[in-house]
Coordinates of C-alpha atoms in Angstrom, one line a residue:
X1 CA 36.4 -15.9 39.8
X2 CA 37.2 -18.8 37.4
X3 CA 35.7 -19.8 34.1
X4 CA 33.8 -23.0 33.5
X5 CA 35.7 -25.9 31.7
X6 CA 33.3 -25.4 28.7
X7 CA 34.3 -21.7 28.3
X8 CA 38.0 -22.4 28.8
X9 CA 37.9 -25.0 26.0
X10 CA 36.3 -22.5 23.5
X11 CA 38.9 -19.9 24.5
X12 CA 41.5 -22.5 23.6
X13 CA 40.0 -23.0 20.2
X14 CA 40.1 -19.2 19.6
X15 CA 44.1 -19.3 20.3
X16 CA 44.7 -22.4 18.1
X17 CA 42.1 -22.4 15.3
X18 CA 41.6 -20.6 11.9
X19 CA 38.0 -19.9 11.2
X20 CA 36.3 -19.3 7.8
X21 CA 34.1 -16.6 9.3
X22 CA 34.1 -14.5 12.5
X23 CA 30.9 -12.8 13.3
X24 CA 31.1 -9.7 15.4
X25 CA 28.0 -9.1 17.4
X26 CA 25.7 -11.5 19.3
X27 CA 22.4 -10.0 18.8
X28 CA 19.6 -11.4 16.6
X29 CA 21.4 -10.6 13.4
X30 CA 24.7 -12.0 14.3
X31 CA 23.1 -15.1 15.7
X32 CA 21.0 -15.5 12.5
X33 CA 24.3 -15.0 10.3
X34 CA 26.1 -17.6 12.6
X35 CA 23.3 -20.2 12.1
X36 CA 23.0 -19.4 8.4
X37 CA 26.9 -19.6 7.8
X38 CA 27.3 -22.8 9.9
X39 CA 24.4 -24.5 8.3
X40 CA 26.2 -23.7 4.8
X41 CA 29.4 -25.6 6.1
X42 CA 31.5 -22.7 7.2
X43 CA 33.6 -23.0 10.4
X44 CA 32.1 -20.0 12.3
X45 CA 33.1 -18.2 15.3
X46 CA 30.6 -15.6 16.9
X47 CA 31.8 -13.2 19.6
X48 CA 30.0 -10.5 21.5
X49 CA 31.5 -8.1 24.0
X50 CA 28.7 -8.0 26.5
X51 CA 26.2 -10.9 26.7
X52 CA 24.2 -12.3 24.0
X53 CA 21.1 -10.0 22.9
X54 CA 22.2 -7.3 25.5
X55 CA 21.6 -4.5 23.1
X56 CA 18.8 -3.7 20.6
X57 CA 17.9 -7.5 20.6
X58 CA 16.5 -7.6 24.0
X59 CA 15.1 -4.1 23.6
X60 CA 12.5 -4.3 21.0
X61 CA 8.6 -4.5 21.2
X62 CA 9.3 -8.3 21.1
X63 CA 6.8 -8.8 18.1
X64 CA 7.5 -10.8 15.0
X65 CA 5.2 -8.7 12.8
X66 CA 5.0 -7.2 9.3
X67 CA 5.1 -3.4 10.2
X68 CA 1.6 -2.4 9.1
X69 CA 2.7 1.2 9.6
X70 CA 5.4 0.9 6.9
X71 CA 2.5 0.7 4.2
X72 CA 2.1 4.5 4.9
X73 CA 5.7 5.0 3.5
X74 CA 4.9 2.6 0.6
X75 CA 7.8 0.3 1.7
X76 CA 5.8 -2.6 0.0
X77 CA 9.0 -4.9 -0.5
X78 CA 9.8 -4.6 3.2
X79 CA 6.1 -5.3 4.3
X80 CA 6.0 -8.3 2.0
X81 CA 9.4 -9.9 3.2
X82 CA 8.8 -9.4 6.8
X83 CA 5.2 -10.3 6.5
X84 CA 6.1 -13.6 5.0
X85 CA 8.9 -14.1 7.3
X86 CA 6.5 -14.1 10.3
X87 CA 5.2 -17.5 9.2
X88 CA 8.6 -18.9 8.7
X89 CA 10.0 -18.0 12.1
X90 CA 6.8 -19.2 13.8
X91 CA 7.1 -22.4 12.2
X92 CA 10.9 -23.1 13.2
X93 CA 10.0 -22.0 16.9
X94 CA 6.3 -22.0 17.7
X95 CA 7.1 -22.2 21.5
X96 CA 9.0 -19.0 21.1
X97 CA 7.0 -17.1 18.3
X98 CA 3.4 -17.3 19.3
X99 CA 0.2 -16.2 17.5
X100 CA -1.0 -12.8 18.8
X101 CA -4.4 -11.6 17.4
X102 CA -4.1 -7.7 17.3
X103 CA -7.1 -5.4 17.6
X104 CA -6.7 -2.0 16.0
X105 CA -9.5 0.4 17.2
X106 CA -10.4 3.2 14.9
X107 CA -11.1 6.4 16.6
X108 CA -12.2 9.9 15.5
X109 CA -9.0 12.0 14.6
X110 CA -7.1 8.9 14.3
X111 CA -4.5 8.3 11.7
X112 CA -6.6 5.6 9.8
X113 CA -10.3 5.6 8.7
X114 CA -12.5 2.7 8.1
X115 CA -12.0 2.3 4.4
X116 CA -8.1 3.0 4.6
X117 CA -7.9 0.4 7.3
X118 CA -9.8 -2.2 5.5
X119 CA -7.7 -1.7 2.4
X120 CA -4.5 -1.4 4.3
X121 CA -5.1 -4.7 6.3
X122 CA -6.2 -6.5 3.2
X123 CA -3.0 -5.5 1.4
X124 CA -1.1 -6.5 4.6
X125 CA -2.6 -10.0 4.2
X126 CA -2.2 -10.3 0.7
X127 CA 1.4 -9.4 0.8
X128 CA 2.1 -11.7 3.7
X129 CA 0.2 -14.7 2.0
X130 CA -2.2 -14.9 5.1
X131 CA -4.8 -17.5 4.8
X132 CA -7.8 -19.1 6.8
X133 CA -8.8 -17.7 10.2
X134 CA -5.6 -15.3 10.4
X135 CA -7.1 -13.0 7.7
X136 CA -8.2 -9.6 8.7
X137 CA -11.8 -9.0 9.9
X138 CA -13.3 -5.6 10.2
X139 CA -15.4 -4.8 13.1
X140 CA -18.1 -2.3 13.9
X141 CA -18.0 -0.1 17.0
X142 CA -20.0 -2.5 19.0
X143 CA -18.0 -5.5 18.0
X144 CA -14.6 -3.6 18.8
X145 CA -15.9 -2.8 22.2
X146 CA -16.9 -6.3 22.8
X147 CA -13.6 -7.6 21.8
X148 CA -12.0 -5.2 24.2
X149 CA -14.2 -3.6 26.6
X150 CA -11.4 -1.3 28.1
X151 CA -11.3 0.6 24.9
X152 CA -12.8 4.1 25.0
X153 CA -16.3 4.2 23.3
X154 CA -17.1 7.9 23.0
X155 CA -14.6 8.3 20.1
X156 CA -14.7 4.7 18.8
X157 CA -15.8 4.3 15.2
X158 CA -15.0 0.6 14.6
X159 CA -11.8 -1.6 14.3
X160 CA -9.9 -4.1 12.5
X161 CA -8.7 -7.6 14.0
X162 CA -5.5 -9.1 12.4
X163 CA -2.8 -11.6 13.1
X164 CA 0.7 -11.1 14.3
X165 CA 3.2 -13.0 16.4
X166 CA 4.8 -12.4 20.0
X167 CA 8.1 -13.4 21.0
X168 CA 11.0 -12.9 23.5
X169 CA 13.7 -11.3 21.4
X170 CA 16.5 -12.2 23.8
X171 CA 15.4 -15.9 23.9
X172 CA 15.2 -16.1 20.1
X173 CA 18.6 -14.8 19.9
X174 CA 19.9 -17.3 22.4
X175 CA 18.2 -20.1 20.7
X176 CA 19.5 -19.1 17.2
X177 CA 23.1 -19.2 18.7
X178 CA 22.5 -22.6 20.3
X179 CA 21.1 -24.0 17.0
X180 CA 24.3 -22.4 15.4
X181 CA 26.6 -24.4 17.7
X182 CA 24.7 -27.6 17.0
X183 CA 25.8 -27.1 13.3
X184 CA 29.6 -26.4 14.3
X185 CA 29.7 -22.8 15.2
X186 CA 31.5 -21.6 18.3
X187 CA 30.0 -18.6 20.2
X188 CA 31.6 -16.6 23.2
X189 CA 29.8 -13.7 25.1
X190 CA 32.1 -11.2 26.8
X191 CA 34.8 -11.3 24.2
X192 CA 35.3 -8.1 22.4
X193 CA 36.7 -7.5 18.9
X194 CA 39.1 -4.7 19.4
X195 CA 41.5 -4.6 16.2
X196 CA 41.8 -5.9 12.7
X197 CA 45.1 -7.4 11.5
X198 CA 45.7 -7.0 7.8
X199 CA 48.1 -8.6 5.3
X200 CA 50.2 -6.8 2.8
X201 CA 47.1 -6.3 0.5
X202 CA 45.1 -4.7 3.1
X203 CA 42.9 -7.7 3.7
X204 CA 41.5 -8.6 7.0
X205 CA 43.3 -12.0 8.0
X206 CA 42.8 -11.8 11.9
X207 CA 40.9 -10.0 14.6
X208 CA 42.3 -9.2 18.0
X209 CA 39.9 -10.3 20.8
X210 CA 39.6 -9.3 24.3
X211 CA 38.2 -11.6 26.9
X212 CA 36.6 -9.4 29.2
X213 CA 36.2 -12.1 31.6
X214 CA 39.8 -13.0 32.1
X215 CA 41.5 -9.8 30.7
X216 CA 43.4 -12.1 27.9
X217 CA 43.9 -10.7 24.4
X218 CA 43.7 -13.4 21.7
X219 CA 44.5 -12.9 18.0
X220 CA 42.0 -14.9 16.2
X221 CA 42.7 -15.9 12.6
X222 CA 39.9 -15.7 10.2
X223 CA 39.2 -15.8 6.4
X224 CA 36.1 -13.5 6.5
X225 CA 34.5 -11.0 8.8
X226 CA 31.1 -9.9 9.3
X227 CA 30.2 -7.1 11.7
X228 CA 26.6 -7.3 12.9
X229 CA 27.0 -4.9 15.9
X230 CA 23.8 -2.8 15.3
X231 CA 24.3 0.4 17.1
X232 CA 28.1 -0.1 17.3
X233 CA 28.5 -0.9 13.5
X234 CA 30.1 2.5 12.6
X235 CA 32.5 2.0 15.5
X236 CA 34.1 -0.9 13.7
X237 CA 33.9 0.6 10.5
X238 CA 35.8 3.3 12.0
X239 CA 38.4 1.0 13.4
X240 CA 38.7 -0.4 9.9
X241 CA 39.0 3.1 8.3
X242 CA 36.2 2.4 6.1
X243 CA 33.5 5.0 7.2
X244 CA 31.5 6.7 4.5
X245 CA 28.8 9.4 4.5
X246 CA 26.4 6.4 4.8
X247 CA 25.9 6.0 8.7
X248 CA 23.7 4.8 11.2
X249 CA 21.1 7.0 13.2
X250 CA 19.8 6.1 16.5
X251 CA 16.2 6.3 17.3
X252 CA 15.3 5.6 21.0
X253 CA 12.3 3.6 21.9
X254 CA 10.9 2.8 25.3
X255 CA 8.6 0.4 26.8
X256 CA 6.8 0.2 30.1
X257 CA 5.5 -2.9 32.0
X258 CA 2.4 -3.0 34.3
X259 CA 0.8 -5.9 36.0
X260 CA -2.0 -7.7 34.0
X261 CA -4.3 -6.9 36.9
X262 CA -3.9 -3.1 36.2
X263 CA -4.3 -3.4 32.5
X264 CA -6.4 -6.7 31.9
X265 CA -6.5 -6.7 28.2
X266 CA -8.4 -9.5 26.4
X267 CA -6.1 -8.9 23.2
X268 CA -3.1 -7.2 22.2
X269 CA -4.0 -3.7 21.0
X270 CA -2.4 -1.4 18.5
X271 CA -3.8 2.2 19.1
X272 CA -3.6 5.8 18.1
X273 CA -2.0 8.4 20.4
X274 CA -2.5 12.1 19.9
X275 CA 0.8 13.1 18.3
X276 CA 0.2 10.7 15.5
X277 CA 2.2 7.7 16.6
X278 CA 0.8 4.4 17.5
X279 CA 1.3 2.2 20.5
X280 CA 1.3 -1.4 21.1
X281 CA -0.2 -2.7 24.3
X282 CA 0.4 -6.4 24.8
X283 CA -0.5 -8.9 27.5
X284 CA 2.3 -11.5 28.3
X285 CA 1.5 -13.9 31.1
X286 CA 1.3 -11.9 34.5
X287 CA 2.0 -8.5 33.0
X288 CA 1.2 -6.0 30.0
X289 CA 3.8 -4.0 28.4
X290 CA 3.2 -0.7 26.4
X291 CA 5.3 1.0 23.9
X292 CA 7.0 2.6 22.1
X293 CA 8.5 6.0 21.9
X294 CA 10.5 7.3 18.9
X295 CA 13.2 10.1 19.7
X296 CA 16.7 10.9 18.4
X297 CA 19.3 9.4 20.6
X298 CA 23.0 10.7 20.8
X299 CA 24.2 9.1 24.1
X300 CA 25.9 5.7 25.1
X301 CA 24.1 2.9 23.3
X302 CA 25.4 0.6 26.3
X303 CA 23.3 2.6 29.0
X304 CA 20.0 4.0 27.5
X305 CA 18.0 5.4 30.3
X306 CA 14.2 5.5 30.3
X307 CA 13.4 9.2 31.6
X308 CA 10.3 10.3 33.5
X309 CA 9.1 12.1 30.4
X310 CA 9.3 8.9 28.4
X311 CA 7.1 7.0 31.0
X312 CA 4.6 9.9 31.4
X313 CA 4.2 10.1 27.6
X314 CA 3.4 6.4 27.4
X315 CA 1.1 6.7 30.3
X316 CA -0.8 9.7 29.0
X317 CA -1.3 7.9 25.6
X318 CA -2.5 4.7 27.2
X319 CA -5.1 6.4 29.5
X320 CA -6.6 8.3 26.7
X321 CA -7.7 5.1 24.9
X322 CA -8.2 3.0 28.2
X323 CA -9.5 5.8 30.6
X324 CA -11.1 3.5 33.0
X325 CA -7.7 2.0 34.1
X326 CA -6.2 5.4 35.1
X327 CA -2.6 4.1 35.1
X328 CA -0.1 6.1 37.3
X329 CA 3.6 6.2 37.7
X330 CA 3.5 3.9 40.6
X331 CA 1.9 1.1 38.5
X332 CA 4.8 0.9 36.4
X333 CA 6.9 -2.2 37.5
X334 CA 9.7 -2.2 35.0
X335 CA 10.8 -0.7 31.5
X336 CA 13.2 -1.1 28.9
X337 CA 15.0 1.5 26.6
X338 CA 16.7 0.5 23.3
X339 CA 17.8 2.2 20.2
X340 CA 16.8 1.3 16.6
X341 CA 20.1 1.5 14.3
X342 CA 18.6 3.0 11.3
X343 CA 20.4 3.9 8.1
X344 CA 20.4 7.9 8.2
X345 CA 18.4 9.5 5.6
X346 CA 18.9 13.4 5.1
X347 CA 15.7 15.5 6.0
X348 CA 13.9 12.6 7.7
X349 CA 12.8 11.9 11.3
X350 CA 13.7 8.6 13.0
X351 CA 9.8 7.6 12.4
X352 CA 10.2 8.3 8.8
X353 CA 13.4 6.6 8.2
X354 CA 13.3 3.1 6.4
X355 CA 13.6 0.1 8.5
X356 CA 15.4 -1.7 5.5
X357 CA 18.7 -3.3 6.2
X358 CA 22.0 -2.3 4.2
X359 CA 25.2 -4.1 3.6
X360 CA 28.6 -2.1 3.6
X361 CA 31.5 -4.0 2.0
X362 CA 35.1 -2.2 2.7
X363 CA 38.2 -2.7 0.7
X364 CA 39.7 -4.8 3.5
X365 CA 36.9 -7.5 3.1
X366 CA 35.0 -6.4 6.2
X367 CA 31.1 -6.8 5.7
X368 CA 29.0 -4.6 8.0
X369 CA 25.1 -5.0 8.2
X370 CA 23.0 -2.6 9.7
X371 CA 19.2 -1.6 10.0
X372 CA 16.5 -4.0 9.5
X373 CA 13.8 -5.4 11.8
X374 CA 13.7 -8.2 14.1
X375 CA 11.2 -10.1 12.0
X376 CA 13.5 -10.0 9.0
X377 CA 16.6 -11.4 10.8
X378 CA 16.8 -14.7 9.0
X379 CA 16.6 -12.9 5.4
X380 CA 19.4 -10.4 6.5
X381 CA 21.6 -13.2 7.6
X382 CA 21.0 -15.0 4.3
X383 CA 21.9 -11.9 2.2
X384 CA 25.1 -11.1 4.2
X385 CA 26.2 -14.6 4.0
X386 CA 25.6 -14.7 0.3
X387 CA 28.1 -11.7 0.1
X388 CA 30.5 -13.9 1.9
X389 CA 29.9 -16.5 -0.8
X390 CA 30.7 -13.9 -3.5
X391 CA 34.1 -13.1 -1.6
X392 CA 34.9 -16.9 -1.5
X393 CA 34.2 -17.3 -5.2
X394 CA 36.8 -14.8 -6.1
X395 CA 39.3 -17.0 -4.2
X396 CA 38.1 -20.1 -6.1
X397 CA 35.9 -21.6 -3.2
X398 CA 32.2 -22.3 -3.2
X399 CA 29.7 -21.7 -0.4
X400 CA 27.0 -24.5 0.1
X401 CA 23.5 -23.7 -0.3
X402 CA 21.1 -24.5 2.5
X403 CA 18.2 -22.6 3.9
X404 CA 17.6 -21.9 7.6
X405 CA 13.7 -21.9 7.0
X406 CA 14.0 -25.7 7.3
X407 CA 15.9 -25.7 10.4
X408 CA 14.0 -26.0 13.7
X409 CA 15.5 -23.9 16.6
X410 CA 16.5 -25.6 20.0
X411 CA 13.6 -26.1 22.2
X412 CA 11.7 -27.7 19.4
X413 CA 10.5 -29.2 17.2
X414 CA 6.8 -28.8 17.5
X415 CA 4.4 -29.6 14.8
X416 CA 2.4 -26.5 15.4
X417 CA 1.2 -24.1 18.1
X418 CA -1.5 -26.3 19.2
X419 CA 1.2 -28.8 20.0
X420 CA 2.9 -26.3 22.1
X421 CA -0.2 -25.7 24.1
X422 CA -0.7 -29.5 24.8
X423 CA 2.9 -29.7 25.9
X424 CA 2.3 -27.0 28.4
X425 CA -0.3 -29.4 30.0
X426 CA 2.5 -32.0 30.0
X427 CA 4.9 -29.8 31.8
X428 CA 2.4 -28.8 34.3
X429 CA 1.7 -32.3 35.1
X430 CA 5.5 -32.7 35.6
X431 CA 5.8 -29.8 37.8
X432 CA 3.0 -30.9 39.9
X433 CA 4.5 -34.4 40.2
X434 CA 7.5 -32.9 41.3
X435 CA 5.8 -30.7 44.0
X436 CA 6.6 -27.6 42.1
X437 CA 4.1 -25.0 40.9
X438 CA 2.3 -25.9 37.9
X439 CA 1.7 -22.4 37.0
X440 CA 5.2 -22.1 35.8
X441 CA 4.4 -24.4 32.8
X442 CA 3.7 -21.7 30.4
X443 CA 6.8 -19.6 31.5
X444 CA 9.1 -22.6 31.2
X445 CA 7.7 -23.8 27.7
X446 CA 7.7 -20.1 26.3
X447 CA 11.4 -19.7 27.3
X448 CA 12.9 -23.4 27.0
X449 CA 10.2 -25.3 25.0
X450 CA 11.1 -29.2 25.1
X451 CA 14.3 -28.4 27.2
X452 CA 12.1 -27.7 30.3
X453 CA 12.0 -31.3 31.7
X454 CA 15.9 -31.2 32.1
X455 CA 15.2 -28.0 34.3
X456 CA 12.4 -29.7 36.3
X457 CA 14.5 -33.0 36.8
X458 CA 17.3 -30.9 38.1
X459 CA 15.0 -29.0 40.5
X460 CA 13.9 -32.4 42.0
X461 CA 17.4 -33.0 43.0
X462 CA 18.1 -29.9 44.9
X463 CA 16.9 -30.6 48.5
X464 CA 17.5 -27.2 50.1
X465 CA 15.6 -24.0 49.6
X466 CA 12.0 -23.0 48.7
X467 CA 9.9 -24.5 45.9
X468 CA 10.1 -21.4 43.7
X469 CA 13.9 -21.1 44.8
X470 CA 14.8 -24.7 43.8
X471 CA 13.2 -24.2 40.4
X472 CA 14.9 -21.0 39.8
X473 CA 18.3 -22.3 41.0
X474 CA 18.0 -25.4 38.7
X475 CA 17.0 -23.0 35.8
X476 CA 19.9 -20.9 36.3
X477 CA 22.4 -23.8 36.7
X478 CA 21.0 -25.1 33.3
X479 CA 21.6 -21.7 31.8
X480 CA 25.1 -21.7 32.8
X481 CA 25.8 -25.1 31.5
X482 CA 23.9 -24.6 28.0
X483 CA 23.6 -21.0 27.4
X484 CA 26.9 -19.5 28.6
X485 CA 25.2 -17.5 31.2
X486 CA 28.4 -15.9 32.9
X487 CA 26.8 -13.6 35.5
X488 CA 23.7 -13.7 37.6
X489 CA 22.4 -10.6 35.6
X490 CA 22.5 -12.5 32.4
X491 CA 20.1 -14.9 33.8
X492 CA 17.8 -12.3 35.5
X493 CA 17.6 -10.1 32.5
X494 CA 18.0 -12.2 29.3
X495 CA 17.7 -16.0 30.0
X496 CA 14.6 -15.6 32.2
X497 CA 13.2 -12.2 31.3
X498 CA 12.3 -11.7 34.9
X499 CA 13.7 -8.2 35.0
X500 CA 11.0 -7.1 32.6
X501 CA 8.2 -9.3 32.8
X502 CA 8.1 -10.8 36.3
X503 CA 10.0 -8.2 38.6
X504 CA 8.3 -9.5 41.8
X505 CA 9.7 -13.0 41.3
X506 CA 13.5 -11.9 41.6
X507 CA 13.8 -11.1 45.3
X508 CA 12.3 -14.5 46.5
X509 CA 14.7 -16.5 44.5
X510 CA 17.8 -14.1 44.4
X511 CA 20.1 -15.6 47.2
X512 CA 19.6 -19.2 45.8
X513 CA 20.5 -18.2 42.2
X514 CA 23.5 -16.4 43.5
X515 CA 24.6 -19.5 45.2
X516 CA 24.4 -21.3 41.8
X517 CA 26.6 -18.7 40.2
X518 CA 29.0 -18.7 43.1
X519 CA 29.4 -22.4 42.9
X520 CA 29.9 -22.6 39.2
X521 CA 32.5 -19.7 39.0
X522 CA 33.9 -20.1 42.6
X523 CA 33.1 -16.7 43.8
X524 CA 34.4 -15.1 46.8
X525 CA 32.4 -13.4 49.2
X526 CA 33.3 -10.1 47.5
X527 CA 32.1 -11.6 44.3
X528 CA 28.9 -12.4 45.5
X529 CA 28.1 -9.1 47.1
X530 CA 29.2 -7.4 43.9
X531 CA 26.8 -9.5 41.7
X532 CA 24.1 -8.9 44.2
X533 CA 24.6 -5.1 44.0
X534 CA 24.6 -5.3 40.3
X535 CA 21.2 -6.8 40.1
X536 CA 19.8 -4.3 42.6
X537 CA 21.2 -1.6 40.4
X538 CA 19.6 -3.1 37.4
X539 CA 16.3 -3.3 39.1
X540 CA 16.7 0.5 40.1
X541 CA 17.5 1.3 36.6
X542 CA 14.3 -0.2 34.9
X543 CA 11.9 0.9 37.6
X544 CA 12.9 4.4 39.0
X545 CA 12.7 7.3 36.6
X546 CA 14.5 10.7 36.7
X547 CA 13.7 13.7 34.5
X548 CA 15.8 14.1 31.4
X549 CA 18.8 16.5 31.4
X550 CA 18.3 19.8 29.8
X551 CA 18.8 19.5 26.0
X552 CA 18.0 15.8 25.7
X553 CA 15.3 15.0 23.3
X554 CA 12.2 13.4 24.8
X555 CA 8.7 12.7 23.5
X556 CA 6.2 15.7 24.1
X557 CA 2.7 15.1 25.4
X558 CA 0.1 16.6 23.0
X559 CA -3.0 18.0 24.8
X560 CA -6.5 16.9 23.6

C-alpha cells in the first residue's frame, strides 16, 4: 500500500520542521488542544497512534450534557462548567451538537424523589444559565406517561423534562482536528510517539515518532509537549520517568444498540435501574442506543470487549422500565465498550470518582492531562494550553490570547439549530435531484454539515454501482481526501458511524467502499482481502457476545 501525496507531504514536514507544540493523542481532548493552541498562534503537530477518536472519544454516551448525577457528589463547579459548555459547543457546531430533550421518569424505589428532582433540575438549570423553553418542567404521572407511553406506569410517580445535547463524539473530534488544521496545525493518525529526546538539562527537545503505516521512525523537534492520551496517559508518564502515586483508574462503560422499531421512544429517557445506577436510552435516526455500565477495567484499553453479562445487564434494566418492548439478545444490532480515564481516589468506586480533569507537569516539561468529560473538552484544552503559556513565559515568550468559543467548527457555520433543520431539507432536495435517496439528508448533515454538497456532487459523477453504493463510495473518497481516513475501517466505524448506528447499511456498500480505498492506496488483492476481513471482524466484535472469563468484573443484575 502507498500513502497519498497529502500524507507524504505531512510526513516530510515532520522530518524537516521544528514545532512549537507536539500534542500526543488524537481524541477529543487532543483535538481541542490542537485547535486552542493553533488559534493562539502556536505551530502545532498532533499525532495519534491509531485513528483519530479511536479510543474513549468514540465510546462515550455521545452526549454534551451537564452531568446531573454529579450534583449528588456536590461537584458544583464541574456541573456549572460543563453545563455552560453545552451551549457553547452547540453554538460552534449545531449540526453536530443537537438539542435533545431528556425525560426523567420518577419511580417508586428510585434514586430521586419529586421534591429532590425538582430542586436538582432547578439547580442544574441555574448553574448552566438555562433560559426559555429549555428550562426544566416537572410532570405528573399522567403527563410523564403521555410524553413517553412505553414507560412502566405501575411504579411511576411523575417525571422531569429538561434539556441536553446529543452528538457523535468521533465526528466532533474529527471536525475539531480539521478546524485546527485550518488554523495552521498539522495532524497525522497512525503515528505513534514512542520516545522522548532530552537536552543536557533534562528538558524534552524532540519526540521519536513511528509511522505505523510505512514503518518509518522520525525524530520530531518540538519546544513543548502535551500528552492527552486518555487511558494511556500513565504509559507516557512512565516513558518520561515522571510517574507519581497520582494515576489513572479505568472504568468500563458499555452501550448497546437496537433498531428504533424495537424501542420506538418519543424522547431520550434517563432512568433508574435496580442497582442504583441510571441509564440513558437515546433515539438516533434509525436506532436507539442504551447505556451505560460502570465497572473497573484492568485489561487492554486497545481492545475492550462487550461481554454477554454487560448486554444482559443493560437489557434487564431497560425491560424493567419499558416492559412492553421485551428486548432480547437477538435485538441487539451493535455495541461499543470504552473506558473512562478517571483520576484514582483511594476508597472510591469508579462511579464515585470525580470526573474533574487534572494536569500533571514533569520536570522534563511534559504536560499530561487526564480525567474530565467529553462536554468539557474545550475548557480542558484551554487550561493545559495556558500551562504551555506559563512555560513559554519562563523562556521570555508570550502566548496570544484567543478563545475557541468564537470559532465555528468545519461543517458550519449555522446561525442556529433551526437553520440546520432547514438545511437538511435543501440537502434532501439535492439528493433527490441527483437520483439519490433523500432520506440520507439527516445523516449527511449531522455528520458533515455544509460539506455534504461536495459528497453529493462526487456521487453524481460515479457512473457505476448502486445508488446507495455510489453515495457511500463518494463519502468514503471524500473522507480519504479531507479527513485522513487511512483504512476502510476508519470510515465504517468513525467517519460514518455505521458500525454502531447503521449496521445493516454496511454490507450493501462494502465492496464499492473497498474499491475506493484500493484505488486511493493502490491495494493489491491481498490488501483488499485483509481490509474486508478486518471489517468482518469488527462487526463480529460489536455484535456477538461471549461470557466474561472468570475473575473479570462484570455488572450484576439485581433481582426485583
